[in-house]
Coordinates of C-alpha atoms and ligand atoms in Angstrom, one line a residue:
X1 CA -13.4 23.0 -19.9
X2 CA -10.1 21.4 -19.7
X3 CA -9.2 18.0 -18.0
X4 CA -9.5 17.9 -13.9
X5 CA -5.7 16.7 -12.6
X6 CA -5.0 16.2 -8.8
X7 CA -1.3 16.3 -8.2
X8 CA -0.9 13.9 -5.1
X9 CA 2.4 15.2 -3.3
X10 CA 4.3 12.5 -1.0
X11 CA 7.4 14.5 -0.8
X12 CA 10.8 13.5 -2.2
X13 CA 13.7 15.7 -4.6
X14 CA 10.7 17.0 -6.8
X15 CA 9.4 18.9 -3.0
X16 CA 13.2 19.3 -2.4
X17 CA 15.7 22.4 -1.5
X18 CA 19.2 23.2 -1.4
X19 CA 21.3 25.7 0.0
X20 CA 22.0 27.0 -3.5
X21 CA 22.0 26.7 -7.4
X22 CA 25.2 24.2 -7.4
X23 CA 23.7 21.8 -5.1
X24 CA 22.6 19.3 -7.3
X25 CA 22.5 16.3 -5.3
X26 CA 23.4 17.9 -1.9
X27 CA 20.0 19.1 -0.4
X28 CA 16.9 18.3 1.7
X29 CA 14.5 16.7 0.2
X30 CA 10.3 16.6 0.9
X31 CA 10.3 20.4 2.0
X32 CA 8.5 22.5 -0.6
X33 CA 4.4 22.5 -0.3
X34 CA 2.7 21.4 -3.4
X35 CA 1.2 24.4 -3.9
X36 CA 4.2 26.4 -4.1
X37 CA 5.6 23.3 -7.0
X38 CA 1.9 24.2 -8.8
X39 CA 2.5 28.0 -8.2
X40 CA 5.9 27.8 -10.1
X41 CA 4.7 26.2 -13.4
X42 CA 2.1 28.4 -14.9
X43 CA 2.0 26.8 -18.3
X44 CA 0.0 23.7 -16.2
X45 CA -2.8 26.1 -16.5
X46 CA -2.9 25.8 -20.4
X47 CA -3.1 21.9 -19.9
X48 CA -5.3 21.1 -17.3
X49 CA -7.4 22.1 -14.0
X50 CA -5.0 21.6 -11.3
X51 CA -5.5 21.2 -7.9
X52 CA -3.3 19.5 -5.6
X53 CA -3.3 17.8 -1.9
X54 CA -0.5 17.3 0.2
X55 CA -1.1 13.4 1.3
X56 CA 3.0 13.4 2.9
X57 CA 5.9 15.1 3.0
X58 CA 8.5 12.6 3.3
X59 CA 11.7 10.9 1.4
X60 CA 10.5 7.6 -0.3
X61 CA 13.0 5.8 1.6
X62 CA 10.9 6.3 4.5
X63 CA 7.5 4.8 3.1
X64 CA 6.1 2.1 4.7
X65 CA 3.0 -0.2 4.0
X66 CA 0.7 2.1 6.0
X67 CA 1.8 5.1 3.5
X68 CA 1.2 2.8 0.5
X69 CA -2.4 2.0 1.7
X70 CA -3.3 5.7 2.8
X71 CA -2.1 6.9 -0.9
X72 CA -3.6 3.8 -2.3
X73 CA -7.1 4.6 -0.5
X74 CA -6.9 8.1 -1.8
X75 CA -5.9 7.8 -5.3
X76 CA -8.9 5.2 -5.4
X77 CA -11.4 7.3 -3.9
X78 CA -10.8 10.3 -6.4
X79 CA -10.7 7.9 -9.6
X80 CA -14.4 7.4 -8.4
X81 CA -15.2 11.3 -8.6
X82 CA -16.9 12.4 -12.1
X83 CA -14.8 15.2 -11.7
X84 CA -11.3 14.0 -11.9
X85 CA -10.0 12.9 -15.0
X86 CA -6.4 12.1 -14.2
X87 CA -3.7 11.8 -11.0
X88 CA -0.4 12.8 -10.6
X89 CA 1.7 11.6 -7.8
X90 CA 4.7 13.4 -6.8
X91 CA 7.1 11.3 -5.5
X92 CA 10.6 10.4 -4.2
X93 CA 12.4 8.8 -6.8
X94 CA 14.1 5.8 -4.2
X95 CA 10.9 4.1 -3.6
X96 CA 8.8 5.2 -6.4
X97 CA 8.9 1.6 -8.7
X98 CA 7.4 0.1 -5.4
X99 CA 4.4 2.7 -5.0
X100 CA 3.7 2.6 -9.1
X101 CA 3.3 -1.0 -8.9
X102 CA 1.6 -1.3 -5.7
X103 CA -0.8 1.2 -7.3
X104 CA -1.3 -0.5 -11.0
X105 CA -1.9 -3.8 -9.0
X106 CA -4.7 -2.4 -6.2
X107 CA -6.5 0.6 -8.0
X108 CA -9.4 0.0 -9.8
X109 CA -9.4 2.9 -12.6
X110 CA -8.8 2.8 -16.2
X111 CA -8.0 7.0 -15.6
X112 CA -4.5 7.8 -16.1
X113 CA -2.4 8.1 -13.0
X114 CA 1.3 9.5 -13.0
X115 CA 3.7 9.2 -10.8
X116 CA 6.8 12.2 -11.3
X117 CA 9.5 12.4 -9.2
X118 CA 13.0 14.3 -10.1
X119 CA 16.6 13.7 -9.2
X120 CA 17.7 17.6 -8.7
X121 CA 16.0 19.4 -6.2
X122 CA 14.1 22.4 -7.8
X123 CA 16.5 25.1 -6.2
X124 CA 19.4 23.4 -8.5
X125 CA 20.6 24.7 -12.1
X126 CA 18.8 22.7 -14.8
X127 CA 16.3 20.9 -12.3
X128 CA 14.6 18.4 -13.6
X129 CA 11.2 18.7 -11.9
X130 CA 9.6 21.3 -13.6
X131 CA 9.4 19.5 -17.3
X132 CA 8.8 16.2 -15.5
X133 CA 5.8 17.8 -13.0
X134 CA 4.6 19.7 -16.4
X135 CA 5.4 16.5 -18.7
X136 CA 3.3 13.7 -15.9
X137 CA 0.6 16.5 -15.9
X138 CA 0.1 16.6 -19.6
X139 CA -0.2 12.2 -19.7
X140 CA -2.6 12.3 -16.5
X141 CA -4.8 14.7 -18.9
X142 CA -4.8 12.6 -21.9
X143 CA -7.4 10.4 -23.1
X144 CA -5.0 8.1 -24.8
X145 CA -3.0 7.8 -21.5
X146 CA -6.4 5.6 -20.3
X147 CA -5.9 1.7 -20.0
X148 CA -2.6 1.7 -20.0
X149 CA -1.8 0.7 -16.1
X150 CA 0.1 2.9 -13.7
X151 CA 2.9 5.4 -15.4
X152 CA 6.0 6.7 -14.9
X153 CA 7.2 10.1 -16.6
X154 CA 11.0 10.9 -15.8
X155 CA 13.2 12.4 -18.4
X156 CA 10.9 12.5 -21.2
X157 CA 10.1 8.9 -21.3
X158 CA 6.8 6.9 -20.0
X159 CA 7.4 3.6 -18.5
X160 CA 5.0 1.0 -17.4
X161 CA 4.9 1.5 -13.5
X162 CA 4.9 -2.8 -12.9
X163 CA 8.5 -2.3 -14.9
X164 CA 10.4 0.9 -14.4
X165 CA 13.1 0.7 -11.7
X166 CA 15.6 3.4 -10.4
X167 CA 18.9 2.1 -11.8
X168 CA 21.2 4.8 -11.9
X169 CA 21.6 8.1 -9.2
X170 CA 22.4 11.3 -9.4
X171 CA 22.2 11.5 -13.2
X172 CA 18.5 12.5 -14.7
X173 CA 18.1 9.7 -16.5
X174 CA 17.7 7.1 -14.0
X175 CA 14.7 5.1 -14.3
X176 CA 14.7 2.3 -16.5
X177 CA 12.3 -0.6 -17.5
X178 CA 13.9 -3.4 -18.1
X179 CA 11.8 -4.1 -21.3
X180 CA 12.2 -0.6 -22.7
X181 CA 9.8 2.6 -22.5
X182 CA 5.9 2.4 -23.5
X183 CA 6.5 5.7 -24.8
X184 CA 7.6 9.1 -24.7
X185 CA 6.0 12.7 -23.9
X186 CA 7.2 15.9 -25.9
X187 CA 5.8 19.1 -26.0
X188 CA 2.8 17.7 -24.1
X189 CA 1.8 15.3 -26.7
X190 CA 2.7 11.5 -26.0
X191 CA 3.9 9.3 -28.6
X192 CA 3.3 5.3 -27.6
X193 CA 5.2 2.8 -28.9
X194 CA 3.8 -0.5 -26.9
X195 CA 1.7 -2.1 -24.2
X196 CA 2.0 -3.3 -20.8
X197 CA 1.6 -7.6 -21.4
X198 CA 1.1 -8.2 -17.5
X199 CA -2.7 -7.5 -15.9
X200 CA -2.9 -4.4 -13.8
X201 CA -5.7 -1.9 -12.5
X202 CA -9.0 -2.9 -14.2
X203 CA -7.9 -6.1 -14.7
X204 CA -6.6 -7.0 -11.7
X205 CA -8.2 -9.0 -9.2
X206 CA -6.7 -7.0 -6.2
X207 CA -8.7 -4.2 -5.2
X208 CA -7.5 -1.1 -2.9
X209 CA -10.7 -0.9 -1.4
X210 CA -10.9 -4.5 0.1
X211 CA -7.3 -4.4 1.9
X212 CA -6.7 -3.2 5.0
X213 CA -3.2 -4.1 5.9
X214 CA -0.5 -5.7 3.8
X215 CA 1.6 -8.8 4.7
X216 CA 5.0 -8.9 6.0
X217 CA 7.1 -9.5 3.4
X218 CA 10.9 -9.3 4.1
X219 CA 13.8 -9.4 1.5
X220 CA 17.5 -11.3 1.8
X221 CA 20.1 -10.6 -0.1
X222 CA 22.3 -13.3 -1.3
X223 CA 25.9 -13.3 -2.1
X224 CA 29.2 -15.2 -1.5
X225 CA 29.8 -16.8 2.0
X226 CA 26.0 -16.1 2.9
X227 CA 24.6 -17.4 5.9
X228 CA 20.7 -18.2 6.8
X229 CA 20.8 -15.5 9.5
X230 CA 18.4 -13.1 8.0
X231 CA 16.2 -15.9 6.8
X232 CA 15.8 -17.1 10.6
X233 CA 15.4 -14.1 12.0
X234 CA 12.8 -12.4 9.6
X235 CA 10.6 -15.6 9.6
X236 CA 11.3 -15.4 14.0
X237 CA 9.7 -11.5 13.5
X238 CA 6.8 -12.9 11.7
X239 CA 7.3 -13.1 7.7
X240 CA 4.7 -14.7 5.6
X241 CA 7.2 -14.7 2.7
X242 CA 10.9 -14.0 2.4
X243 CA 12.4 -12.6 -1.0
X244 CA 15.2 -14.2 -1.7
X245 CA 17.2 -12.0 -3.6
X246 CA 19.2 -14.7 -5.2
X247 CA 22.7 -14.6 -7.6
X248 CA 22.2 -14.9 -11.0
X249 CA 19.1 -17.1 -11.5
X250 CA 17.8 -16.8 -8.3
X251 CA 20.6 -19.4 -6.9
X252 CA 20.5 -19.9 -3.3
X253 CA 24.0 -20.8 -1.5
X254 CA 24.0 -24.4 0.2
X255 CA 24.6 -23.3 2.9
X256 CA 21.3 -21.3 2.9
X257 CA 19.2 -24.2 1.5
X258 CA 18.0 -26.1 4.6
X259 CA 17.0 -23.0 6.2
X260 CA 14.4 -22.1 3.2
X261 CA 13.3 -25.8 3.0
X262 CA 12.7 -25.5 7.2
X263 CA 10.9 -22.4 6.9
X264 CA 8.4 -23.4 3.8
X265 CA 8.1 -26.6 6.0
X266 CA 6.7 -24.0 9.0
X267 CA 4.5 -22.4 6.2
X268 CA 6.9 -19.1 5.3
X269 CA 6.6 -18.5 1.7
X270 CA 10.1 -18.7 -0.3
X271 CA 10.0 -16.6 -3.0
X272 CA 13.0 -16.2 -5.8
X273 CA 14.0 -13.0 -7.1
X274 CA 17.8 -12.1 -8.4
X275 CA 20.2 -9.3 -8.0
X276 CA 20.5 -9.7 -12.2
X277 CA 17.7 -8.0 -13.2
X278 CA 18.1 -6.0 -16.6
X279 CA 16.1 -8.1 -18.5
X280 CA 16.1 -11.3 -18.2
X281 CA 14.0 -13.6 -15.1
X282 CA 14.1 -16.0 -12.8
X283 CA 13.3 -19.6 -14.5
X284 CA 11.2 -22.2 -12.2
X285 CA 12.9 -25.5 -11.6
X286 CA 16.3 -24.1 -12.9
X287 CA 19.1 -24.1 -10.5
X288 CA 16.5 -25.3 -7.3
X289 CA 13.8 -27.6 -7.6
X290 CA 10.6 -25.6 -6.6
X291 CA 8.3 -28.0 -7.6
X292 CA 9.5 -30.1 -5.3
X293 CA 11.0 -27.6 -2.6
X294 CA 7.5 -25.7 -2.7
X295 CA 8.9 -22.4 -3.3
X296 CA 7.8 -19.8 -5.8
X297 CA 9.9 -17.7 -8.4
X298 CA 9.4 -14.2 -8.9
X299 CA 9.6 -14.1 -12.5
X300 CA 10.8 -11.1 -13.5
X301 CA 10.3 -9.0 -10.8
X302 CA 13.2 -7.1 -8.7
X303 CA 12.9 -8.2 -5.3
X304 CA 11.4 -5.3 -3.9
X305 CA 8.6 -5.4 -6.6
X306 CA 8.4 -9.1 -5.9
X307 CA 8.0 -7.5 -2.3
X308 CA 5.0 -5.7 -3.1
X309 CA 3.1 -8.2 -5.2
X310 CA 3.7 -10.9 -2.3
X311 CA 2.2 -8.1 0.5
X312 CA -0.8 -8.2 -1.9
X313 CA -1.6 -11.0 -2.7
X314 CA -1.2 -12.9 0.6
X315 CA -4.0 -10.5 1.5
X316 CA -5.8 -12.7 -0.5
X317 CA -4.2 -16.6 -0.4
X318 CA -2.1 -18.5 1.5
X319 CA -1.8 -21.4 -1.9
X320 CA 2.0 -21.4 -3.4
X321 CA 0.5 -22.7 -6.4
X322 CA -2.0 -19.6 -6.4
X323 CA 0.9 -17.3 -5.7
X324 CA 3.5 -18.6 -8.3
X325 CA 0.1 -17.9 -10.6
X326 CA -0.3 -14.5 -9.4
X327 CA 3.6 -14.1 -10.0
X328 CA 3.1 -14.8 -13.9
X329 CA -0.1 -12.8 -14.3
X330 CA 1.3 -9.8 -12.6
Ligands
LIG1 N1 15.7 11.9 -6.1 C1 15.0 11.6 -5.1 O1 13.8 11.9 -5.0 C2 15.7 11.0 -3.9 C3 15.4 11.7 -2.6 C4 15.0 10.8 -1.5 N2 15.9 9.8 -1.1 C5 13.6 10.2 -1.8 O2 13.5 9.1 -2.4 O3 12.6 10.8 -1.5

């Protein structure tokens, strides 16, 4: 028989509806059921067995750690079934880099999962969703899809979930990795062209099914004439870790400095990120002194991936050494 595929829907454009076919980026999104989306594509049937499971039906700006953990929990527990070879996750396309990462860092699977989303809603000429929700259907069914970490199929292209960001909206090609594609996926073949370098699923040494709430991780942006306002007030509401989202090379303003050193000194982690990040990353002991400040550097992670990796892994230590580690391993 052919490959068992679960398309997980969470909502988003992909689920989305507009009042008619010139609405392209005027719509509602997370309104159409999953199986209608399965209903409308009847080449998936040549591909795969396709079932799917409505887990939410929400915009991705509205996610939250308890909808990560939920989707996490039930992406893991069907990875487990003999019966399923692959996962597709329908999502929206603001918070989708976070839920791919926090998936390739938590589930413990070497099967393929997908995560689709689409910038058009489906009601719009030349949606988007259809080839994407065919295209992530056709990777999650693969064998050579295995291994490779949490993916991302937009717009013909497969990125590594720990990588790909939204970096442009409206337009249909707007995810991005930083490093470039791993590949891409025509006519329901894929074509790879390189690897993920960082650990993920398998190798990871987080596990979905050992974590039952994540930490509170807050970001700050920074910028000319900053204050430490958001600083104070996110370690007051109980941060373990603040992302600093930092100029250039992670900078941080003097006028912000004695806030960070006070709050590492009261045990809140201070962790480095940048607004710059289209390549490049965050060098420790350039620009501050972490070594002797304490703090960590995100490497190259955008600060709300640098947001997911610190909710993870303070599950698991409180060390700033250990979590500078985990922010070069991951
Ligand atoms: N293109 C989209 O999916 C964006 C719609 C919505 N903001 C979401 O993220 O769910």
């Amino acid at each position: 028989g052919k490959p068992n595929v679960v398309i997980l829907a969470t909502g988003g454009t992909i689920a989305g509806a507009g009042a008619d076919a010139a609405k392209s980026a005027t719509y509602q999104a997370a309104k159409v059921p999953v199986d209608k989306l399965i209903a409308g594509i009847p080449a998936l049937a040549d591909v795969a067995q396709v079932r799917g499971e409505q887990v939410f039906q929400i915009a991705s700006e509205s996610f939250t750690n308890e909808h990560l953990l939920t989707l996490g929990k039930r992406v893991s527990a069907l990875v487990k079934q003999a019966d399923v070879d692959g996962i597709v996750v329908t999502h929206g396309t603001d918070t989708l880099e976070e839920t791919a990462y926090f998936l390739n860092l938590v589930v413990k699977s070497d099967k393929p999962i997908v995560l689709v989303g689409s910038m058009r809603p489906g009601t719009a000429m030349s949606a988007d969703g259809t080839l994407n929700l065919f295209n992530a259907v056709n990777v999650a069914a693969s064998k050579d899809a295995r291994g490779k970490g949490v993916l991302v199929a937009m717009n013909d292209e497969l990125n590594s979930g720990r990588d790909v960001s939204k970096m442009v909206n409206i337009k249909t090609e707007a995810f991005k990795s930083p490093w470039g594609p791993l590949g891409m996926v025509v006519e329901g073949k894929n074509y790879w062209f390189r690897l993920p370098a960082k650990r993920h699923t398998v190798n990871s040494e987080f596990d979905i099914d050992q974590i039952d709430a994540l930490a509170p991780v807050e970001i700050a942006y920074g910028h000319g004439n900053v204050g430490d306002t958001a600083y104070r007030a996110f370690a007051a509401k109980g941060a373990k870790a603040i992302i600093h989202t930092g100029t250039g090379n992670g900078s941080v303003s003097n006028r912000v400095v004695p806030a960070l050193r006070e709050l590492r000194g009261q045990g809140v982690h201070i962790i480095r990120s940048s607004h710059v990040n289209a390549g490049g990353f965050v060098l420790r002991n350039a620009e501050q002194p972490d070594d002797q400040y304490d703090w960590v550097v995100a490497h190259d992670l955008n600060p709300q991936k640098a947001r997911i990796l610190a909710a993870v892994a303070l599950t698991r230590t409180q060390d700033s050494k250990e979590l500078q580690r985990i922010f070069w391993e991951y």
